[in-house]
PDB file of C-alpha atoms in Angstrom:
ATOM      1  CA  UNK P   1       0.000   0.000   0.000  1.00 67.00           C
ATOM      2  CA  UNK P   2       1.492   3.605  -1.009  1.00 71.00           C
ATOM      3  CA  UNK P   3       2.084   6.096   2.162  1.00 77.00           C
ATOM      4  CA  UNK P   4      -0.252   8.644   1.924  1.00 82.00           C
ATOM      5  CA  UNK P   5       0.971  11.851   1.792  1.00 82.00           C
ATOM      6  CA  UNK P   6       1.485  13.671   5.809  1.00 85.00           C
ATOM      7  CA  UNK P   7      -1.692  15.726   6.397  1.00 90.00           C
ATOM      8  CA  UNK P   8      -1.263  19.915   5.605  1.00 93.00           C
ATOM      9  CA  UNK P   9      -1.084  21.977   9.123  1.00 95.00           C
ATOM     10  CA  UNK P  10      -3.316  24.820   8.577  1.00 97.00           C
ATOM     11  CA  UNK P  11      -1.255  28.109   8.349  1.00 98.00           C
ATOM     12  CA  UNK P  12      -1.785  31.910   7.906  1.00 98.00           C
ATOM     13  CA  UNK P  13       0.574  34.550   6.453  1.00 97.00           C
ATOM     14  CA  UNK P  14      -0.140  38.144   6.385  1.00 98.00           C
ATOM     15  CA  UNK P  15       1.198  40.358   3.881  1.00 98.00           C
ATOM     16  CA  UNK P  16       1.555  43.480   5.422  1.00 98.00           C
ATOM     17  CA  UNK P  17       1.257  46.943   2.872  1.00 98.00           C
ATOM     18  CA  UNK P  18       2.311  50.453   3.653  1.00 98.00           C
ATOM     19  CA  UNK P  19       2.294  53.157   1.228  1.00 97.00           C
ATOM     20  CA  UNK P  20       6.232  54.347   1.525  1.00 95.00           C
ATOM     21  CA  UNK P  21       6.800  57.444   3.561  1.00 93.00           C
ATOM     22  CA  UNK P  22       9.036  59.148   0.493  1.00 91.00           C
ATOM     23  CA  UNK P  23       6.652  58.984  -2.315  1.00 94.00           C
ATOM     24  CA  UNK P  24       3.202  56.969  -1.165  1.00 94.00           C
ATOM     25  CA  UNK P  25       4.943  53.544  -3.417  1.00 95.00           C
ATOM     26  CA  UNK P  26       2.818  50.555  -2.175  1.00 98.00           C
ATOM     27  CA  UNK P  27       5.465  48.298  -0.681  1.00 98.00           C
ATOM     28  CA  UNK P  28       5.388  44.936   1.231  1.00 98.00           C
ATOM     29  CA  UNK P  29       7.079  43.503   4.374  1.00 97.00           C
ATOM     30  CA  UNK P  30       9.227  40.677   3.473  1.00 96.00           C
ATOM     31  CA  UNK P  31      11.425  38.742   5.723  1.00 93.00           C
ATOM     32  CA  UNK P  32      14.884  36.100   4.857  1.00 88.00           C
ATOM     33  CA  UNK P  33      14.376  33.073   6.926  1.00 78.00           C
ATOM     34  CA  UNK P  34      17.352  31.060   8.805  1.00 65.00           C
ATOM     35  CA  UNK P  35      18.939  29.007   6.069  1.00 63.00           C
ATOM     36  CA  UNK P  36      18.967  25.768   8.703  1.00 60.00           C
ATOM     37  CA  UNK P  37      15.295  25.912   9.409  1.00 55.00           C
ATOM     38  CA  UNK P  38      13.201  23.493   8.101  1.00 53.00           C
ATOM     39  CA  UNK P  39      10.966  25.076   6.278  1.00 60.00           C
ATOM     40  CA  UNK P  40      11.514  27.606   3.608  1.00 56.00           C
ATOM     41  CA  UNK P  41      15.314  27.936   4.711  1.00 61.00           C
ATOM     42  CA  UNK P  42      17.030  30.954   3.165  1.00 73.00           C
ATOM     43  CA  UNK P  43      13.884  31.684   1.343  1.00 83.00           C
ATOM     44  CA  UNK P  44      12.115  35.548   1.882  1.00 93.00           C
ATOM     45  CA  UNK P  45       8.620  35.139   2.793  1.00 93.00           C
ATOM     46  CA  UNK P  46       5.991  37.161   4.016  1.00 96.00           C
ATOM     47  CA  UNK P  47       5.584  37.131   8.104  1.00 95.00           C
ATOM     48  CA  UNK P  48       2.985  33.687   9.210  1.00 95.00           C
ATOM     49  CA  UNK P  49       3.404  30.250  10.425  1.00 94.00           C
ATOM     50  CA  UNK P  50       0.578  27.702  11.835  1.00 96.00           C
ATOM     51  CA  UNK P  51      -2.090  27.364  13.958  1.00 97.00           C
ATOM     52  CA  UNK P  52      -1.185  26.755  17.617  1.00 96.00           C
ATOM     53  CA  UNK P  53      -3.684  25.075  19.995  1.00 95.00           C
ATOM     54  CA  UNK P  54      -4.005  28.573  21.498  1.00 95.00           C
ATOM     55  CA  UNK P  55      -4.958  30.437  18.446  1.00 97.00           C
ATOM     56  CA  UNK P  56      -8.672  30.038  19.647  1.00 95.00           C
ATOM     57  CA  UNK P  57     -10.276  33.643  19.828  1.00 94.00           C
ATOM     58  CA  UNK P  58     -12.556  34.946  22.537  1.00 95.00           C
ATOM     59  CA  UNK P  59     -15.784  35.465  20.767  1.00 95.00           C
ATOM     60  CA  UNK P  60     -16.033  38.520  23.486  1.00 96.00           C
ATOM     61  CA  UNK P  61     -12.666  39.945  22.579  1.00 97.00           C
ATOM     62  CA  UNK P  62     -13.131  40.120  18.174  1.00 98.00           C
ATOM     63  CA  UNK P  63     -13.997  43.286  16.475  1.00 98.00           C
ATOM     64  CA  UNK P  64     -14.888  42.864  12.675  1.00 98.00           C
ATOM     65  CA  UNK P  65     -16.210  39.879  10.517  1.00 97.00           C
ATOM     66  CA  UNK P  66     -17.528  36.326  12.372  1.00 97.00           C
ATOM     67  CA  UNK P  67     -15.887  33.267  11.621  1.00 98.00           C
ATOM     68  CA  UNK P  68     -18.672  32.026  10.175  1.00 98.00           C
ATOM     69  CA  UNK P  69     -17.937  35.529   7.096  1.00 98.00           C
ATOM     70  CA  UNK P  70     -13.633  33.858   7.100  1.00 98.00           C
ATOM     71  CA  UNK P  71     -15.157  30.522   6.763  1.00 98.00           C
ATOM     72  CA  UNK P  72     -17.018  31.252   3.416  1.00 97.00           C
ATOM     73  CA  UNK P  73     -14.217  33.163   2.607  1.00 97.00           C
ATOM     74  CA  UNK P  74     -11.377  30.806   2.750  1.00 98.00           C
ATOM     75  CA  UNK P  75     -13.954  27.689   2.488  1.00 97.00           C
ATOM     76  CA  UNK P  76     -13.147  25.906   6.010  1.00 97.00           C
ATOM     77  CA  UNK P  77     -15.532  25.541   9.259  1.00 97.00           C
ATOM     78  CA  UNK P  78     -15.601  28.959  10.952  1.00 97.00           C
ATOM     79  CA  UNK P  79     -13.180  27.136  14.383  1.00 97.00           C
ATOM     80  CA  UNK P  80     -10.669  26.907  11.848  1.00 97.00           C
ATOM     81  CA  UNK P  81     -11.340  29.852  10.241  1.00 98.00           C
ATOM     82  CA  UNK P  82     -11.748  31.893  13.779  1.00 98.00           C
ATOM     83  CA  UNK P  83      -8.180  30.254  14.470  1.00 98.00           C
ATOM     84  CA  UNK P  84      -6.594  31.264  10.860  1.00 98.00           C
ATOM     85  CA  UNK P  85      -7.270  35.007  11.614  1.00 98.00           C
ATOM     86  CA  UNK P  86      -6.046  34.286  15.483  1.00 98.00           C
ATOM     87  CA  UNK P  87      -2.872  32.927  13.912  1.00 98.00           C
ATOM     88  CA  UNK P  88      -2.381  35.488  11.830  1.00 98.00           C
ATOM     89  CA  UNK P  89      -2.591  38.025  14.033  1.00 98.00           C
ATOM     90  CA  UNK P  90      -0.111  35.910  16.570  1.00 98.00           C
ATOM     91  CA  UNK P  91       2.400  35.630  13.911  1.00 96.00           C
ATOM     92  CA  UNK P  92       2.387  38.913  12.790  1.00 97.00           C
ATOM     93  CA  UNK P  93       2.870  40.167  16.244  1.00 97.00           C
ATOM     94  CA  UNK P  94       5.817  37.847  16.979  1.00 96.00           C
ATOM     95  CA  UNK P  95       7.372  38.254  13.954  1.00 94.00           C
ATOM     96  CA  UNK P  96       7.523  41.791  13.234  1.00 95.00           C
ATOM     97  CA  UNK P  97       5.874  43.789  16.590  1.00 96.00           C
ATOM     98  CA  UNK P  98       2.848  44.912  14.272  1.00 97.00           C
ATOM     99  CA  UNK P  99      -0.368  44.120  16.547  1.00 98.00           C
ATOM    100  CA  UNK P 100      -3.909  43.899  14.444  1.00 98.00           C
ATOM    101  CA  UNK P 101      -5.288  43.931  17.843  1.00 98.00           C
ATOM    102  CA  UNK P 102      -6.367  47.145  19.963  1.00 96.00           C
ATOM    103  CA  UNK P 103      -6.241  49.603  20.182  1.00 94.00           C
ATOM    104  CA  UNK P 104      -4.384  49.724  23.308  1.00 94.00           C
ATOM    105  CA  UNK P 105      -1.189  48.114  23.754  1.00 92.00           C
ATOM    106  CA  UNK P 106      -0.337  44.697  25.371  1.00 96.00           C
ATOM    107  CA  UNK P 107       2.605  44.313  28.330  1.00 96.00           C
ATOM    108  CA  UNK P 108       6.441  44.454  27.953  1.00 95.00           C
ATOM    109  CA  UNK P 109       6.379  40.580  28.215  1.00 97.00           C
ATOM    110  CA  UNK P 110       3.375  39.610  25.901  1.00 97.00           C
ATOM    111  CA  UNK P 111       5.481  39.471  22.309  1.00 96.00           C
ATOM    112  CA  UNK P 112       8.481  37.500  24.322  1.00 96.00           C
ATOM    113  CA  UNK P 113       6.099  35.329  26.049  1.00 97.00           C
ATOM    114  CA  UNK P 114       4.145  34.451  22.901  1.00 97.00           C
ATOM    115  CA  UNK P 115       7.157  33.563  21.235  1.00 95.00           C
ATOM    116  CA  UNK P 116       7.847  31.299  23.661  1.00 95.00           C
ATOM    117  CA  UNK P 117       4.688  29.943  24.342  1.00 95.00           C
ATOM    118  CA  UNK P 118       4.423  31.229  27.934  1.00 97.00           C
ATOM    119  CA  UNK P 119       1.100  32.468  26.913  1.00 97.00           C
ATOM    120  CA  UNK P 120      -1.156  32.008  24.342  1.00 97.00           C
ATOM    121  CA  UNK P 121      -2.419  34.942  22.074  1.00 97.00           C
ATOM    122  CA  UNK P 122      -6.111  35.287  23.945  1.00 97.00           C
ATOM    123  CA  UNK P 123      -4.036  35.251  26.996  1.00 96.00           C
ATOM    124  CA  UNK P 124      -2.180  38.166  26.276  1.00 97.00           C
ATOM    125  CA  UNK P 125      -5.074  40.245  24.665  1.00 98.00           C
ATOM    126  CA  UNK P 126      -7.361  39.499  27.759  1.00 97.00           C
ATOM    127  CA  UNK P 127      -5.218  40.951  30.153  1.00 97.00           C
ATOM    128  CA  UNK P 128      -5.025  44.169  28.451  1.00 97.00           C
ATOM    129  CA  UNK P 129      -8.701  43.760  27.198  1.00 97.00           C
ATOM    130  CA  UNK P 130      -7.571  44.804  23.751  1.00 97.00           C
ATOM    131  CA  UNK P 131     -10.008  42.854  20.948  1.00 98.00           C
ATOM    132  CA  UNK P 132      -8.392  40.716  17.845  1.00 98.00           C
ATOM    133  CA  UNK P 133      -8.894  43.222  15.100  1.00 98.00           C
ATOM    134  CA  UNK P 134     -10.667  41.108  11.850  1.00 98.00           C
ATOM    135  CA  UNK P 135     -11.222  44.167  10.131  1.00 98.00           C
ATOM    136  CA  UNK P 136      -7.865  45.454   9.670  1.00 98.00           C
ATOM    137  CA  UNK P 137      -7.380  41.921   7.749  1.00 98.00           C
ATOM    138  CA  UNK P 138      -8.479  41.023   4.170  1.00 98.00           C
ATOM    139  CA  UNK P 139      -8.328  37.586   1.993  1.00 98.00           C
ATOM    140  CA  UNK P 140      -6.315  36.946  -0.553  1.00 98.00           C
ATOM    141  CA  UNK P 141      -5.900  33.456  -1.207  1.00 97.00           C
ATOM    142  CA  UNK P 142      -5.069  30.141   0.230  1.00 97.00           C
ATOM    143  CA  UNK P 143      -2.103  27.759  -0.947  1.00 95.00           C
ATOM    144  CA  UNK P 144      -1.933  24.072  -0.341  1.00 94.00           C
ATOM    145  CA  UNK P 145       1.809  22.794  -0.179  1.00 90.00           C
ATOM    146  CA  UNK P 146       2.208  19.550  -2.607  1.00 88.00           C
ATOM    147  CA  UNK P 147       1.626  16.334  -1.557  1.00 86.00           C
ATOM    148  CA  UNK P 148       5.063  15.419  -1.939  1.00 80.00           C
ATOM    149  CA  UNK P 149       6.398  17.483   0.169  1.00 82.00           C
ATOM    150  CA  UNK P 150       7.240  15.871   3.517  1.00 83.00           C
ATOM    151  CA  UNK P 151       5.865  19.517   5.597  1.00 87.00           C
ATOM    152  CA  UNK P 152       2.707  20.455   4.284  1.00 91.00           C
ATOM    153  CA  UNK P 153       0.691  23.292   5.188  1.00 95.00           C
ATOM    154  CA  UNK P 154      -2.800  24.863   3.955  1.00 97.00           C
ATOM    155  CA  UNK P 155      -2.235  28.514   4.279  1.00 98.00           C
ATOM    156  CA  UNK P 156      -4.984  31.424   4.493  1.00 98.00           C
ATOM    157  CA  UNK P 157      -2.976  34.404   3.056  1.00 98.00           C
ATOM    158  CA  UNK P 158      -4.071  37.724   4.380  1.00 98.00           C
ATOM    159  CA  UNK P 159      -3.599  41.491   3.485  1.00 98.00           C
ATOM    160  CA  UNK P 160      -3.176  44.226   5.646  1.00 98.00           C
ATOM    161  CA  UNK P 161      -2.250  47.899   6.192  1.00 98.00           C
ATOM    162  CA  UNK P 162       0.213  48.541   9.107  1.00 97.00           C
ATOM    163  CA  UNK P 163      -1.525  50.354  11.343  1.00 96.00           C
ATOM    164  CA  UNK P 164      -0.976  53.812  12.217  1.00 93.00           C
ATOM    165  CA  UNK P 165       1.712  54.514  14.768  1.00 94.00           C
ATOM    166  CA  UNK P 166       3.162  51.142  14.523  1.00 96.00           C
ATOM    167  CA  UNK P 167       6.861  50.125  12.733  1.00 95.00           C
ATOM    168  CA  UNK P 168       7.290  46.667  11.588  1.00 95.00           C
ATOM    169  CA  UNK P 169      10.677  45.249  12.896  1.00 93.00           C
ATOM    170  CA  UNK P 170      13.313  42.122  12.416  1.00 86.00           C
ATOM    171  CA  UNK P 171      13.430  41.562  15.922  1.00 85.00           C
ATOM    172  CA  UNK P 172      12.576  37.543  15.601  1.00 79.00           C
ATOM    173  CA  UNK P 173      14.818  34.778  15.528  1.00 73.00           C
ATOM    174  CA  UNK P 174      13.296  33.151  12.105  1.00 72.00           C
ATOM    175  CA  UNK P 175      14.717  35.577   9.957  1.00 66.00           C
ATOM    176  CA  UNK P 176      18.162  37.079   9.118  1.00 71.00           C
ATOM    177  CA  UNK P 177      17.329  40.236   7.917  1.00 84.00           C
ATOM    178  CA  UNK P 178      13.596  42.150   7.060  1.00 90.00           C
ATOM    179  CA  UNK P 179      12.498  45.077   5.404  1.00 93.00           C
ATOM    180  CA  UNK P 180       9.847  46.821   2.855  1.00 97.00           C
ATOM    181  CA  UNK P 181      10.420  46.227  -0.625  1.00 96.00           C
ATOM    182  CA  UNK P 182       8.438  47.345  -3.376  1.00 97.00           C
ATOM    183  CA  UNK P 183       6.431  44.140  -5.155  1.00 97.00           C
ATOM    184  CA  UNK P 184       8.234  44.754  -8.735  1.00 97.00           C
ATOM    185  CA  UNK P 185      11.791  45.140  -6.983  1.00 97.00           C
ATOM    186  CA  UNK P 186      11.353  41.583  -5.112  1.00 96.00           C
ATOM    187  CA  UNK P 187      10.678  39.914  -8.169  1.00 96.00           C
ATOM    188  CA  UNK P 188      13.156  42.129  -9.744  1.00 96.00           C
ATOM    189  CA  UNK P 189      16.008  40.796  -7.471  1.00 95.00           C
ATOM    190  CA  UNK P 190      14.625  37.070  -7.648  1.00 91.00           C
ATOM    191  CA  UNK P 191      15.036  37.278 -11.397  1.00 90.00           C
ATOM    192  CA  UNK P 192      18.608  38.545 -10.425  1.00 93.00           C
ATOM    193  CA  UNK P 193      19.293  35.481  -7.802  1.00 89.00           C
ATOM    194  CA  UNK P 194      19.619  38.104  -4.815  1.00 92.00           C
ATOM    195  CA  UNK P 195      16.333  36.423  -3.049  1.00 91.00           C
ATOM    196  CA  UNK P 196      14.752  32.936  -3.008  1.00 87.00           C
ATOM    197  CA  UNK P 197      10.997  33.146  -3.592  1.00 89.00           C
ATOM    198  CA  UNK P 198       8.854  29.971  -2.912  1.00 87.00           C
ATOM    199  CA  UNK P 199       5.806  29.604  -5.743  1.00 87.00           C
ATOM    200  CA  UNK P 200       3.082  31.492  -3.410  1.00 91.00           C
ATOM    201  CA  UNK P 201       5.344  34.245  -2.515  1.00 94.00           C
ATOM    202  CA  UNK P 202       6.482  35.121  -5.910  1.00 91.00           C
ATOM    203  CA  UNK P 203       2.885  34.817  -7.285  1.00 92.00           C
ATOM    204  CA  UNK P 204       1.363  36.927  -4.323  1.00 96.00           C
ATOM    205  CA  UNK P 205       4.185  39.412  -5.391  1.00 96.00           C
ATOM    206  CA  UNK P 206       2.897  39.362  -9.023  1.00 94.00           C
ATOM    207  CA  UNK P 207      -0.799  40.162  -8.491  1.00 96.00           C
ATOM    208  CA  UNK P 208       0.257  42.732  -5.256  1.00 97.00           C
ATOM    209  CA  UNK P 209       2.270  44.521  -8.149  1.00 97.00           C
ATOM    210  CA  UNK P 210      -0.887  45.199 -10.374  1.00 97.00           C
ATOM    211  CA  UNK P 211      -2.331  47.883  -7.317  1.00 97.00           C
ATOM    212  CA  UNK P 212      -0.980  51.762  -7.323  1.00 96.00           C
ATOM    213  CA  UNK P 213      -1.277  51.606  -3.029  1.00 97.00           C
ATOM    214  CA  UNK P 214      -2.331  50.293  -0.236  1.00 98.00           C
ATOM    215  CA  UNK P 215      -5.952  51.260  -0.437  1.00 97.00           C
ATOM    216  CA  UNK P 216      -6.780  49.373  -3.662  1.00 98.00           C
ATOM    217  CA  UNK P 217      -5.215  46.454  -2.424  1.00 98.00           C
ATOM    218  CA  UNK P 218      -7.373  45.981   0.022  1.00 98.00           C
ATOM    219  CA  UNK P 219     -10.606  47.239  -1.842  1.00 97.00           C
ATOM    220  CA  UNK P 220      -9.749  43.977  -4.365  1.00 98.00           C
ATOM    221  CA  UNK P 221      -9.673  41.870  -1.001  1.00 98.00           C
ATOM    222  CA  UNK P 222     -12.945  43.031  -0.069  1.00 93.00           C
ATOM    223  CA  UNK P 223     -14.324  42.002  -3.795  1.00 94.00           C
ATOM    224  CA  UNK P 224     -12.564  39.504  -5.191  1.00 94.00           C
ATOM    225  CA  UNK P 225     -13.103  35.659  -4.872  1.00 95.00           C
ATOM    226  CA  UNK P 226     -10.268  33.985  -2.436  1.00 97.00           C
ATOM    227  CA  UNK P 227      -8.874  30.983  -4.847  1.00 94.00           C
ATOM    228  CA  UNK P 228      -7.303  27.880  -3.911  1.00 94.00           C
ATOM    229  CA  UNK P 229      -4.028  26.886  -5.348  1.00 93.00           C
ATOM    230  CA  UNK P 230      -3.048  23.106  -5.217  1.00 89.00           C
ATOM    231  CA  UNK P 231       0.016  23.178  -7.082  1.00 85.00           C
ATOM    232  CA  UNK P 232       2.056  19.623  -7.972  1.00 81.00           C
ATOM    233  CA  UNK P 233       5.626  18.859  -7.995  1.00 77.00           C
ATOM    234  CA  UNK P 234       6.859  17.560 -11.493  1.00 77.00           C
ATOM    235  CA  UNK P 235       9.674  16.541 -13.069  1.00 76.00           C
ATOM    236  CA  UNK P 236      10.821  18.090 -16.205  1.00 74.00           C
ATOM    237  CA  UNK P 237      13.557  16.589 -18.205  1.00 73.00           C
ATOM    238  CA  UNK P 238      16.250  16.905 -15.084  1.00 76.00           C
ATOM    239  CA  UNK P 239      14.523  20.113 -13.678  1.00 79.00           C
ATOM    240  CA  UNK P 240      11.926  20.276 -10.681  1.00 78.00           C
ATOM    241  CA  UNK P 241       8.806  22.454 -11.798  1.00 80.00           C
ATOM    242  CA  UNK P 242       5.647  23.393  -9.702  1.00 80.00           C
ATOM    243  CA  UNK P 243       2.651  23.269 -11.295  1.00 80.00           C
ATOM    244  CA  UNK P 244      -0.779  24.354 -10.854  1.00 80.00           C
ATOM    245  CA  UNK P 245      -4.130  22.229 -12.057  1.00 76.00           C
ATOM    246  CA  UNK P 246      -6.398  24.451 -14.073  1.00 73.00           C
ATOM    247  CA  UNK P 247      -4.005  27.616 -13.714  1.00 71.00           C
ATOM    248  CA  UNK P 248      -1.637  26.417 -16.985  1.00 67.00           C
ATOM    249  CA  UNK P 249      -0.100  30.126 -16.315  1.00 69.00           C
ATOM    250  CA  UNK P 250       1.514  29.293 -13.102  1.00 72.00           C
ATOM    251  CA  UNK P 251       4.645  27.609 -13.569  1.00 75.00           C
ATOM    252  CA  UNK P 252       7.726  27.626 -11.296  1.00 70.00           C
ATOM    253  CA  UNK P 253      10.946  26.573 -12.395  1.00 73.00           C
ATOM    254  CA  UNK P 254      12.451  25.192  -8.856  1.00 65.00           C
ATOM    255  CA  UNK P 255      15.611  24.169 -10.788  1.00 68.00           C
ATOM    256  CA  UNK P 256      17.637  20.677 -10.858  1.00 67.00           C
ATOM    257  CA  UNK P 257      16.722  18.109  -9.693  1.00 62.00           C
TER     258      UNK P 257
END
C-alpha cells in the first residue's frame, strides 16, 4: 500500500502593505528566513506560520467579521477559520511587533512570552482587554503545499495595512534580515538570484504589483473571490517544476533536480 501523503497543518501569512513614507509607493514587508530551518530555509517570505492550539479567539474579545464571514471566505468551518485570523494576528505580532489587535497596547512581556509559548495569544489580549482586530485583515488566497512534500501546510494568506503609529521590525529569531520592498523590486532581485521566492510568494508578489497603493489592495480583497491553489511537484527533463491544475499560467521553475 502507497504512504499517503502527511496531512497539511493549517497556516496563515499576512502580507503586510504600507504606502512608503518618500513617495506613497505601495510596498510589502518581506522577511529572509534562517537558512537551517526546516521550512523555507534561506527563502524571503511574508511574516505567518501555523495554527497553535491557542490560536482560539474569545468570541467577546473580536472586532470585525464572524468566523462564520472567514469561513465562506477561505472555504473551512468557521473554528478553523476563527483560528486562521487568530494565527495570523499571533504571527504577525511575533514576527515583526505589528499588533492587528487594539487599540491599546499589550505588556512588555506579551510578544516575548508568545514567542515562547508562555502564553497564548487570547491570553495576552485578555489581560489588556484589547479585541483581535478582523477588520484590519483582508483575503487573498489560500495555498496548499504539494503532496510530496514531507511539511505540508494549507495557508490562508491575508492582506493588511500597518496600522498607524506602529513600525514593523526584524526583531525575531526566524529571519536574518527584514524590510519593505516594493512588489516589482522583489521579483526584480529574484530574477537577479539576490532572493529565493517559494511559488506562493512570488505569485502573491505578481498580483500585489498590479495595485498603485495600499488602499486598492485591500478594496480587491474586499471584492474579489479567495482561490485555492493546489500546485504539484513535477519533473521536467532533469529540472523540478511546480505546477498548478487548471491555472496552466503558473509555472515555477524550482531548478535541478
Amino acid at each position: 500500500m502507497p504512504t499517503p501523503p502527511p496531512a497539511a497543518r493549517p497556516a496563515a501569512t499576512v502580507v503586510l502593505l504600507r504606502d512608503a513614507p518618500a513617495d506613497g509607493a505601495l510596498q510589502v514587508f518581506l522577511q529572509r528566513r534562517v537558512a537551517g530551518m526546516a521550512f523555507a530555509g534561506g527563502h524571503t517570505v511574508f511574516p505567518g506560520g501555523g495554527v497553535d492550539a491557542g490560536d482560539r479567539p474569545d468570541p467577546a474579545l473580536w472586532r470585525g467579521p464572524d468566523p462564520a464571514w472567514w469561513a465562506q471566505h477561505f472555504d473551512c468551518p468557521p473554528d478553523v477559520a476563527g483560528a486562521l485570523v487568530a494565527t495570523a494576528v499571533r504571527e504577525t505580532f511575533e514576527e515583526c511587533g505589528v499588533l492587528l489587535a487594539g487599540p491599546g497596547e499589550l505588556d512588555k512581556d506579551a510578544r516575548d512570552d508568545l514567542v515562547a509559548r508562555r502564553r497564548t495569544l487570547p491570553d495576552v489580549l485578555a489581560a489588556a482587554g484589547l479585541p483581535v482586530r478582523a477588520d484590519l485583515l483582508g483575503p487573498w488566497s489560500r495555498w496548499v503545499t504539494p503532496e510530496a512534500e514531507p511539511r505540508r501546510y494549507d495557508t490562508a494568506f491575508f492582506v493588511a495595512r500597518v496600522p498607524a503609529g506602529q513600525e514593523a521590525d526584524a526583531r525575531t529569531t526566524e529571519a536574518v534580515e527584514a524590510a519593505w520592498w516594493r512588489p516589482a523590486d522583489a521579483l526584480a532581485g529574484a530574477q537577479r538570484g539576490d532572493l529565493r521566492l517559494l511559488p506562493p510568494t512570488q505569485h502573491t508578489l505578481e498580483e500585489i504589483a498590479a495595485y498603485p497603493d495600499t488602499a486598492a489592495v485591500l478594496d480587491a480583497a474586499r471584492s474579489r473571490p479567495v482561490r485555492t491553489y493546489r500546485p504539484l511537484l513535477e519533473r521536467v527533463d532533469d529540472r523540478t517544476v511546480v505546477v498548478v491544475p487548471g491555472a496552466p499560467e503558473l509555472r515555477f521553475d524550482l531548478g535541478p533536480v
